[in-house]
C-alpha positions as YAML, in Angstrom:
chain: A
units: angstrom
residues:
- id: 1
  name: MET
  ca: [11.26, 1.86, 13.22]
- id: 2
  name: LYS
  ca: [7.88, 0.16, 12.83]
- id: 3
  name: LEU
  ca: [5.71, 0.98, 9.81]
- id: 4
  name: ILE
  ca: [2.15, -0.17, 9.11]
- id: 5
  name: SER
  ca: [0.15, 0.07, 5.90]
- id: 6
  name: TRP
  ca: [-3.56, -0.70, 5.58]
- id: 7
  name: ASN
  ca: [-6.18, -0.16, 2.91]
- id: 8
  name: VAL
  ca: [-9.08, 0.69, 5.24]
- id: 9
  name: ASN
  ca: [-11.72, 0.84, 2.48]
- id: 10
  name: GLY
  ca: [-13.30, 3.95, 3.99]
- id: 11
  name: LEU
  ca: [-11.83, 5.65, 7.06]
- id: 12
  name: ARG
  ca: [-15.23, 6.65, 8.43]
- id: 13
  name: ALA
  ca: [-16.44, 3.05, 8.05]
- id: 14
  name: VAL
  ca: [-13.41, 1.48, 9.73]
- id: 15
  name: LEU
  ca: [-13.60, 3.93, 12.65]
- id: 16
  name: LYS
  ca: [-16.88, 2.19, 13.55]
- id: 17
  name: LYS
  ca: [-15.08, -1.19, 13.59]
- id: 18
  name: ASP
  ca: [-12.50, -0.78, 16.38]
- id: 19
  name: PHE
  ca: [-9.93, 0.96, 14.19]
- id: 20
  name: ALA
  ca: [-8.67, 2.97, 17.17]
- id: 21
  name: ALA
  ca: [-8.01, -0.24, 19.12]
- id: 22
  name: SER
  ca: [-6.23, -1.85, 16.16]
- id: 23
  name: PHE
  ca: [-4.21, 1.33, 15.62]
- id: 24
  name: ALA
  ca: [-3.09, 1.34, 19.26]
- id: 25
  name: ALA
  ca: [-2.30, -2.39, 19.29]
- id: 26
  name: LEU
  ca: [-0.14, -2.15, 16.17]
- id: 27
  name: ASN
  ca: [1.84, 0.65, 17.85]
- id: 28
  name: ALA
  ca: [3.50, 1.94, 14.68]
- id: 29
  name: ASP
  ca: [5.93, 4.82, 14.38]
- id: 30
  name: VAL
  ca: [4.25, 5.65, 11.07]
- id: 31
  name: PHE
  ca: [0.79, 4.33, 10.15]
- id: 32
  name: CYS
  ca: [-0.20, 4.65, 6.48]
- id: 33
  name: VAL
  ca: [-3.69, 4.08, 5.11]
- id: 34
  name: GLN
  ca: [-5.21, 3.98, 1.66]
- id: 35
  name: GLU
  ca: [-8.72, 4.41, 0.29]
- id: 36
  name: THR
  ca: [-9.74, 6.88, 3.00]
- id: 37
  name: LYS
  ca: [-12.79, 7.92, 0.92]
- id: 38
  name: CYS
  ca: [-13.14, 11.19, 2.81]
- id: 39
  name: GLN
  ca: [-12.30, 14.86, 2.74]
- id: 40
  name: PRO
  ca: [-10.28, 16.66, 5.45]
- id: 41
  name: GLY
  ca: [-12.29, 16.97, 8.65]
- id: 42
  name: GLU
  ca: [-14.86, 14.31, 7.70]
- id: 43
  name: ALA
  ca: [-13.29, 11.60, 9.89]
- id: 44
  name: ASP
  ca: [-12.49, 12.36, 13.51]
- id: 45
  name: PHE
  ca: [-9.32, 10.48, 14.43]
- id: 46
  name: GLU
  ca: [-6.40, 12.30, 16.02]
- id: 47
  name: PRO
  ca: [-4.33, 9.81, 18.03]
- id: 48
  name: GLU
  ca: [-2.20, 11.35, 20.75]
- id: 49
  name: GLY
  ca: [1.47, 11.73, 19.88]
- id: 50
  name: TYR
  ca: [0.94, 11.57, 16.11]
- id: 51
  name: THR
  ca: [0.78, 14.19, 13.38]
- id: 52
  name: SER
  ca: [-1.61, 13.42, 10.53]
- id: 53
  name: TYR
  ca: [-1.13, 14.03, 6.81]
- id: 54
  name: PHE
  ca: [-4.12, 13.65, 4.47]
- id: 55
  name: TYR
  ca: [-4.33, 13.67, 0.69]
- id: 56
  name: SER
  ca: [-7.93, 13.43, -0.50]
- id: 57
  name: ALA
  ca: [-9.31, 12.87, -3.97]
- id: 58
  name: GLU
  ca: [-11.15, 15.75, -5.62]
- id: 59
  name: LYS
  ca: [-14.06, 13.35, -6.13]
- id: 60
  name: LYS
  ca: [-15.88, 12.88, -2.83]
- id: 61
  name: GLY
  ca: [-16.01, 9.41, -1.26]
- id: 62
  name: TYR
  ca: [-13.24, 8.10, -3.51]
- id: 63
  name: SER
  ca: [-9.62, 6.98, -3.17]
- id: 64
  name: GLY
  ca: [-7.38, 9.05, -0.83]
- id: 65
  name: THR
  ca: [-4.35, 8.37, 1.37]
- id: 66
  name: ALA
  ca: [-3.28, 9.39, 4.88]
- id: 67
  name: CYS
  ca: [-0.37, 8.95, 7.27]
- id: 68
  name: TRP
  ca: [-0.01, 9.34, 11.03]
- id: 69
  name: SER
  ca: [3.57, 9.77, 12.18]
- id: 70
  name: ARG
  ca: [5.05, 10.18, 15.64]
- id: 71
  name: VAL
  ca: [8.41, 10.97, 14.02]
- id: 72
  name: GLN
  ca: [8.56, 14.48, 12.57]
- id: 73
  name: PRO
  ca: [9.32, 14.18, 8.82]
- id: 74
  name: LEU
  ca: [11.87, 16.50, 7.24]
- id: 75
  name: SER
  ca: [9.42, 17.18, 4.41]
- id: 76
  name: VAL
  ca: [6.02, 16.03, 3.10]
- id: 77
  name: THR
  ca: [5.09, 15.79, -0.57]
- id: 78
  name: TYR
  ca: [1.67, 15.08, -2.06]
- id: 79
  name: GLY
  ca: [1.40, 13.33, -5.44]
- id: 80
  name: ILE
  ca: [4.23, 12.07, -7.65]
- id: 81
  name: GLY
  ca: [4.95, 15.26, -9.56]
- id: 82
  name: VAL
  ca: [2.79, 14.49, -12.59]
- id: 83
  name: GLU
  ca: [-0.34, 16.59, -13.12]
- id: 84
  name: GLU
  ca: [-2.36, 13.70, -14.59]
- id: 85
  name: HIS
  ca: [-2.00, 11.83, -11.28]
- id: 86
  name: SER
  ca: [-2.74, 14.79, -9.01]
- id: 87
  name: HIS
  ca: [-6.53, 14.52, -8.68]
- id: 88
  name: GLU
  ca: [-7.19, 11.27, -6.82]
- id: 89
  name: GLY
  ca: [-5.13, 11.61, -3.61]
- id: 90
  name: ARG
  ca: [-3.00, 8.59, -4.39]
- id: 91
  name: ALA
  ca: [0.46, 9.30, -2.95]
- id: 92
  name: ILE
  ca: [2.04, 10.91, 0.11]
- id: 93
  name: THR
  ca: [5.82, 11.00, 0.63]
- id: 94
  name: LEU
  ca: [7.32, 11.55, 4.07]
- id: 95
  name: GLU
  ca: [11.04, 12.27, 4.06]
- id: 96
  name: PHE
  ca: [12.98, 11.04, 7.09]
- id: 97
  name: GLU
  ca: [16.67, 11.26, 7.90]
- id: 98
  name: ASN
  ca: [17.59, 7.86, 6.47]
- id: 99
  name: PHE
  ca: [14.87, 7.17, 3.88]
- id: 100
  name: TYR
  ca: [11.78, 8.33, 2.02]
- id: 101
  name: LEU
  ca: [8.45, 6.68, 2.87]
- id: 102
  name: VAL
  ca: [6.02, 6.71, -0.07]
- id: 103
  name: ASN
  ca: [2.44, 5.71, 0.76]
- id: 104
  name: VAL
  ca: [0.42, 4.90, -2.38]
- id: 105
  name: TYR
  ca: [-2.99, 3.69, -3.46]
- id: 106
  name: VAL
  ca: [-2.39, 2.39, -6.98]
- id: 107
  name: PRO
  ca: [-5.24, 2.85, -9.49]
- id: 108
  name: ASN
  ca: [-7.33, -0.26, -10.12]
- id: 109
  name: ALA
  ca: [-7.31, -1.40, -13.75]
- id: 110
  name: GLN
  ca: [-11.06, -2.07, -13.35]
- id: 111
  name: GLU
  ca: [-13.32, -4.71, -14.85]
- id: 112
  name: GLY
  ca: [-12.37, -5.65, -18.38]
- id: 113
  name: LEU
  ca: [-9.12, -3.71, -17.85]
- id: 114
  name: ALA
  ca: [-11.07, -0.55, -18.71]
- id: 115
  name: ARG
  ca: [-8.42, 1.64, -17.08]
- id: 116
  name: ILE
  ca: [-5.30, -0.35, -18.01]
- id: 117
  name: ASP
  ca: [-3.82, 2.38, -20.24]
- id: 118
  name: TYR
  ca: [-3.99, 4.89, -17.39]
- id: 119
  name: ARG
  ca: [-2.62, 2.28, -15.00]
- id: 120
  name: MET
  ca: [0.39, 1.71, -17.27]
- id: 121
  name: ARG
  ca: [1.16, 5.45, -17.34]
- id: 122
  name: TRP
  ca: [0.86, 5.58, -13.56]
- id: 123
  name: GLU
  ca: [3.27, 2.65, -13.20]
- id: 124
  name: ASP
  ca: [5.91, 4.26, -15.39]
- id: 125
  name: ASP
  ca: [5.56, 7.66, -13.71]
- id: 126
  name: LEU
  ca: [5.64, 6.15, -10.21]
- id: 127
  name: ARG
  ca: [8.77, 4.14, -11.03]
- id: 128
  name: ALA
  ca: [10.48, 7.28, -12.37]
- id: 129
  name: TYR
  ca: [9.48, 9.16, -9.21]
- id: 130
  name: LEU
  ca: [10.83, 6.41, -6.95]
- id: 131
  name: LEU
  ca: [14.10, 6.21, -8.85]
- id: 132
  name: ALA
  ca: [14.58, 9.98, -8.55]
- id: 133
  name: LEU
  ca: [14.10, 9.71, -4.77]
- id: 134
  name: ASP
  ca: [16.31, 6.64, -4.59]
- id: 135
  name: ALA
  ca: [19.16, 8.62, -6.14]
- id: 136
  name: LYS
  ca: [19.10, 10.80, -3.00]
- id: 137
  name: LYS
  ca: [18.42, 8.27, -0.24]
- id: 138
  name: PRO
  ca: [16.77, 4.83, 0.09]
- id: 139
  name: VAL
  ca: [13.02, 4.47, -0.46]
- id: 140
  name: VAL
  ca: [10.29, 2.54, 1.33]
- id: 141
  name: LEU
  ca: [7.15, 2.17, -0.81]
- id: 142
  name: CYS
  ca: [4.01, 0.94, 0.91]
- id: 143
  name: GLY
  ca: [0.36, 0.56, 0.12]
- id: 144
  name: ASP
  ca: [-2.25, -1.19, -1.94]
- id: 145
  name: LEU
  ca: [-0.37, -1.80, -5.19]
- id: 146
  name: ASN
  ca: [-3.41, -3.54, -6.72]
- id: 147
  name: VAL
  ca: [-1.40, -6.41, -8.20]
- id: 148
  name: ALA
  ca: [-0.69, -9.97, -7.16]
- id: 149
  name: HIS
  ca: [2.79, -10.32, -8.61]
- id: 150
  name: ASN
  ca: [3.10, -14.10, -8.97]
- id: 151
  name: GLU
  ca: [0.83, -17.14, -8.83]
- id: 152
  name: ILE
  ca: [1.87, -17.76, -5.22]
- id: 153
  name: ASP
  ca: [0.32, -14.38, -4.34]
- id: 154
  name: LEU
  ca: [-3.32, -15.40, -4.87]
- id: 155
  name: LYS
  ca: [-5.42, -18.45, -4.09]
- id: 156
  name: ASN
  ca: [-6.86, -18.99, -7.59]
- id: 157
  name: PRO
  ca: [-4.36, -17.81, -10.22]
- id: 158
  name: GLY
  ca: [-5.78, -19.84, -13.12]
- id: 159
  name: PRO
  ca: [-9.29, -18.34, -13.35]
- id: 160
  name: ASN
  ca: [-7.97, -14.85, -12.54]
- id: 161
  name: ARG
  ca: [-5.28, -14.63, -15.20]
- id: 162
  name: GLY
  ca: [-5.93, -11.52, -17.27]
- id: 163
  name: ASN
  ca: [-8.27, -9.97, -14.70]
- id: 164
  name: ALA
  ca: [-7.57, -6.62, -13.02]
- id: 165
  name: GLY
  ca: [-4.81, -7.14, -10.46]
- id: 166
  name: PHE
  ca: [-3.48, -10.27, -12.18]
- id: 167
  name: SER
  ca: [-3.11, -9.17, -15.78]
- id: 168
  name: ASP
  ca: [0.15, -9.81, -17.63]
- id: 169
  name: GLN
  ca: [0.58, -6.05, -18.05]
- id: 170
  name: GLU
  ca: [0.31, -5.23, -14.33]
- id: 171
  name: ARG
  ca: [2.49, -8.14, -13.28]
- id: 172
  name: ALA
  ca: [5.15, -7.10, -15.80]
- id: 173
  name: LYS
  ca: [5.22, -3.56, -14.36]
- id: 174
  name: MET
  ca: [5.80, -5.02, -10.87]
- id: 175
  name: THR
  ca: [8.65, -7.10, -12.29]
- id: 176
  name: GLU
  ca: [10.06, -3.95, -13.89]
- id: 177
  name: LEU
  ca: [9.91, -2.05, -10.60]
- id: 178
  name: LEU
  ca: [11.75, -4.78, -8.72]
- id: 179
  name: ALA
  ca: [14.34, -5.06, -11.50]
- id: 180
  name: ALA
  ca: [15.01, -1.31, -11.13]
- id: 181
  name: GLY
  ca: [16.61, -1.92, -7.72]
- id: 182
  name: PHE
  ca: [13.73, -2.60, -5.33]
- id: 183
  name: ALA
  ca: [12.75, -5.59, -3.21]
- id: 184
  name: ASP
  ca: [9.38, -7.03, -2.15]
- id: 185
  name: THR
  ca: [10.17, -7.38, 1.56]
- id: 186
  name: PHE
  ca: [7.62, -10.08, 2.42]
- id: 187
  name: ARG
  ca: [8.55, -12.32, -0.49]
- id: 188
  name: GLU
  ca: [12.26, -11.80, 0.15]
- id: 189
  name: LYS
  ca: [11.72, -13.04, 3.71]
- id: 190
  name: TYR
  ca: [9.28, -15.83, 2.80]
- id: 191
  name: PRO
  ca: [9.98, -16.87, -0.81]
- id: 192
  name: ASP
  ca: [7.91, -20.07, -0.69]
- id: 193
  name: LEU
  ca: [5.16, -19.24, 1.81]
- id: 194
  name: THR
  ca: [1.71, -19.94, 0.40]
- id: 195
  name: GLY
  ca: [-1.66, -18.80, 1.75]
- id: 196
  name: ALA
  ca: [-0.33, -15.37, 2.76]
- id: 197
  name: TYR
  ca: [-2.87, -12.81, 1.57]
- id: 198
  name: SER
  ca: [-3.85, -9.24, 2.42]
- id: 199
  name: TRP
  ca: [-7.18, -8.84, 0.57]
- id: 200
  name: TRP
  ca: [-10.28, -11.01, 0.33]
- id: 201
  name: SER
  ca: [-13.47, -10.42, -1.61]
- id: 202
  name: TYR
  ca: [-16.55, -9.78, 0.50]
- id: 203
  name: ARG
  ca: [-18.26, -12.49, -1.57]
- id: 204
  name: PHE
  ca: [-18.22, -16.31, -1.34]
- id: 205
  name: ASN
  ca: [-16.91, -16.42, 2.28]
- id: 206
  name: ALA
  ca: [-13.52, -15.61, 0.78]
- id: 207
  name: ARG
  ca: [-11.87, -14.51, 4.02]
- id: 208
  name: LYS
  ca: [-13.24, -17.43, 6.01]
- id: 209
  name: ASN
  ca: [-11.85, -19.77, 3.34]
- id: 210
  name: ASN
  ca: [-8.65, -17.72, 2.93]
- id: 211
  name: ALA
  ca: [-9.29, -17.37, -0.80]
- id: 212
  name: GLY
  ca: [-7.34, -14.14, -1.01]
- id: 213
  name: TRP
  ca: [-4.78, -12.05, -2.84]
- id: 214
  name: ARG
  ca: [-1.55, -10.44, -1.62]
- id: 215
  name: ILE
  ca: [-1.79, -6.95, -3.12]
- id: 216
  name: ASP
  ca: [-0.58, -4.82, -0.17]
- id: 217
  name: TYR
  ca: [3.16, -4.42, 0.04]
- id: 218
  name: PHE
  ca: [6.25, -2.92, 1.56]
- id: 219
  name: VAL
  ca: [8.78, -2.55, -1.24]
- id: 220
  name: VAL
  ca: [12.20, -1.11, -0.38]
- id: 221
  name: SER
  ca: [15.37, -0.01, -2.12]
- id: 222
  name: ARG
  ca: [17.34, -3.24, -2.28]
- id: 223
  name: ARG
  ca: [20.16, -1.74, -0.23]
- id: 224
  name: LEU
  ca: [17.72, -1.47, 2.69]
- id: 225
  name: MET
  ca: [16.96, -5.22, 2.79]
- id: 226
  name: ASP
  ca: [19.66, -5.89, 5.39]
- id: 227
  name: LYS
  ca: [17.87, -3.40, 7.68]
- id: 228
  name: VAL
  ca: [14.54, -5.28, 7.47]
- id: 229
  name: LYS
  ca: [13.88, -7.00, 10.80]
- id: 230
  name: VAL
  ca: [10.20, -7.84, 10.29]
- id: 231
  name: ALA
  ca: [7.97, -8.14, 7.21]
- id: 232
  name: ALA
  ca: [4.53, -9.32, 8.29]
- id: 233
  name: ILE
  ca: [0.87, -9.58, 7.31]
- id: 234
  name: HIS
  ca: [-1.88, -9.31, 9.94]
- id: 235
  name: PRO
  ca: [-4.92, -11.31, 8.73]
- id: 236
  name: GLU
  ca: [-6.15, -11.51, 12.34]
- id: 237
  name: ILE
  ca: [-7.03, -7.80, 12.22]
- id: 238
  name: PHE
  ca: [-10.48, -7.07, 10.79]
- id: 239
  name: GLY
  ca: [-12.36, -3.93, 9.81]
- id: 240
  name: SER
  ca: [-11.75, -3.83, 6.06]
- id: 241
  name: ASP
  ca: [-11.60, -6.25, 3.13]
- id: 242
  name: HIS
  ca: [-7.82, -5.75, 3.42]
- id: 243
  name: CYS
  ca: [-5.66, -6.41, 6.47]
- id: 244
  name: PRO
  ca: [-2.65, -4.42, 7.69]
- id: 245
  name: VAL
  ca: [0.89, -5.21, 6.57]
- id: 246
  name: GLU
  ca: [4.00, -4.39, 8.61]
- id: 247
  name: LEU
  ca: [7.63, -3.51, 8.13]
- id: 248
  name: GLU
  ca: [10.16, -3.08, 10.90]
- id: 249
  name: LEU
  ca: [13.49, -1.48, 10.03]
- id: 250
  name: ASP
  ca: [16.61, -1.45, 12.17]
- id: 251
  name: LEU
  ca: [18.00, 2.00, 11.40]
...
């Protein structure tokens, strides 16, 4: 089963940049996107053979997640069961026979870590949600997790230490999640690979110079790791400041 995750940074914007062609070329069984920035019906994209699931933020032009699946899920859940986190369209869970797929757009801690307290509550509540699912069947978590976990996961760790996405607090929460029984599939496959990033600033020719961050992930229940055939990043695919990431499971 092939899964794709991509922060499109505006679905309407990326549809003008060959998104349909990229979608077709990636040929996923389930295609998850984050930061749709649109309400239902505002973006016209209904690929043949797929059913779409949208979860939009109450605030227009902000946040939002969506999934297209050509496998019929057993159930679909929006949010993570906590009212505080139910206004920004940040999580969709598709239940399949052998696993849960949780597509998330994790809140950004923002400049000066202005939103770090909220981010910490989100992290704890998301981890509790994932563990409750994991008690029933294995979990695949995908999306823009808005954290570069270790120094290998960004080009310039020194100057960015303490900034949003590379603060000690956010990194510690990622460590806590993995310690709770989950695995970062890409890093498990490529523990020492440098220069592998999924997001680049639009400034300073960052993408051209590959001065990026790896903040888009597939994280799985550790007992699924032996089913992981492919964990990949697709920097060759343009259209957003992020690129797609891939997971292929042999189920």
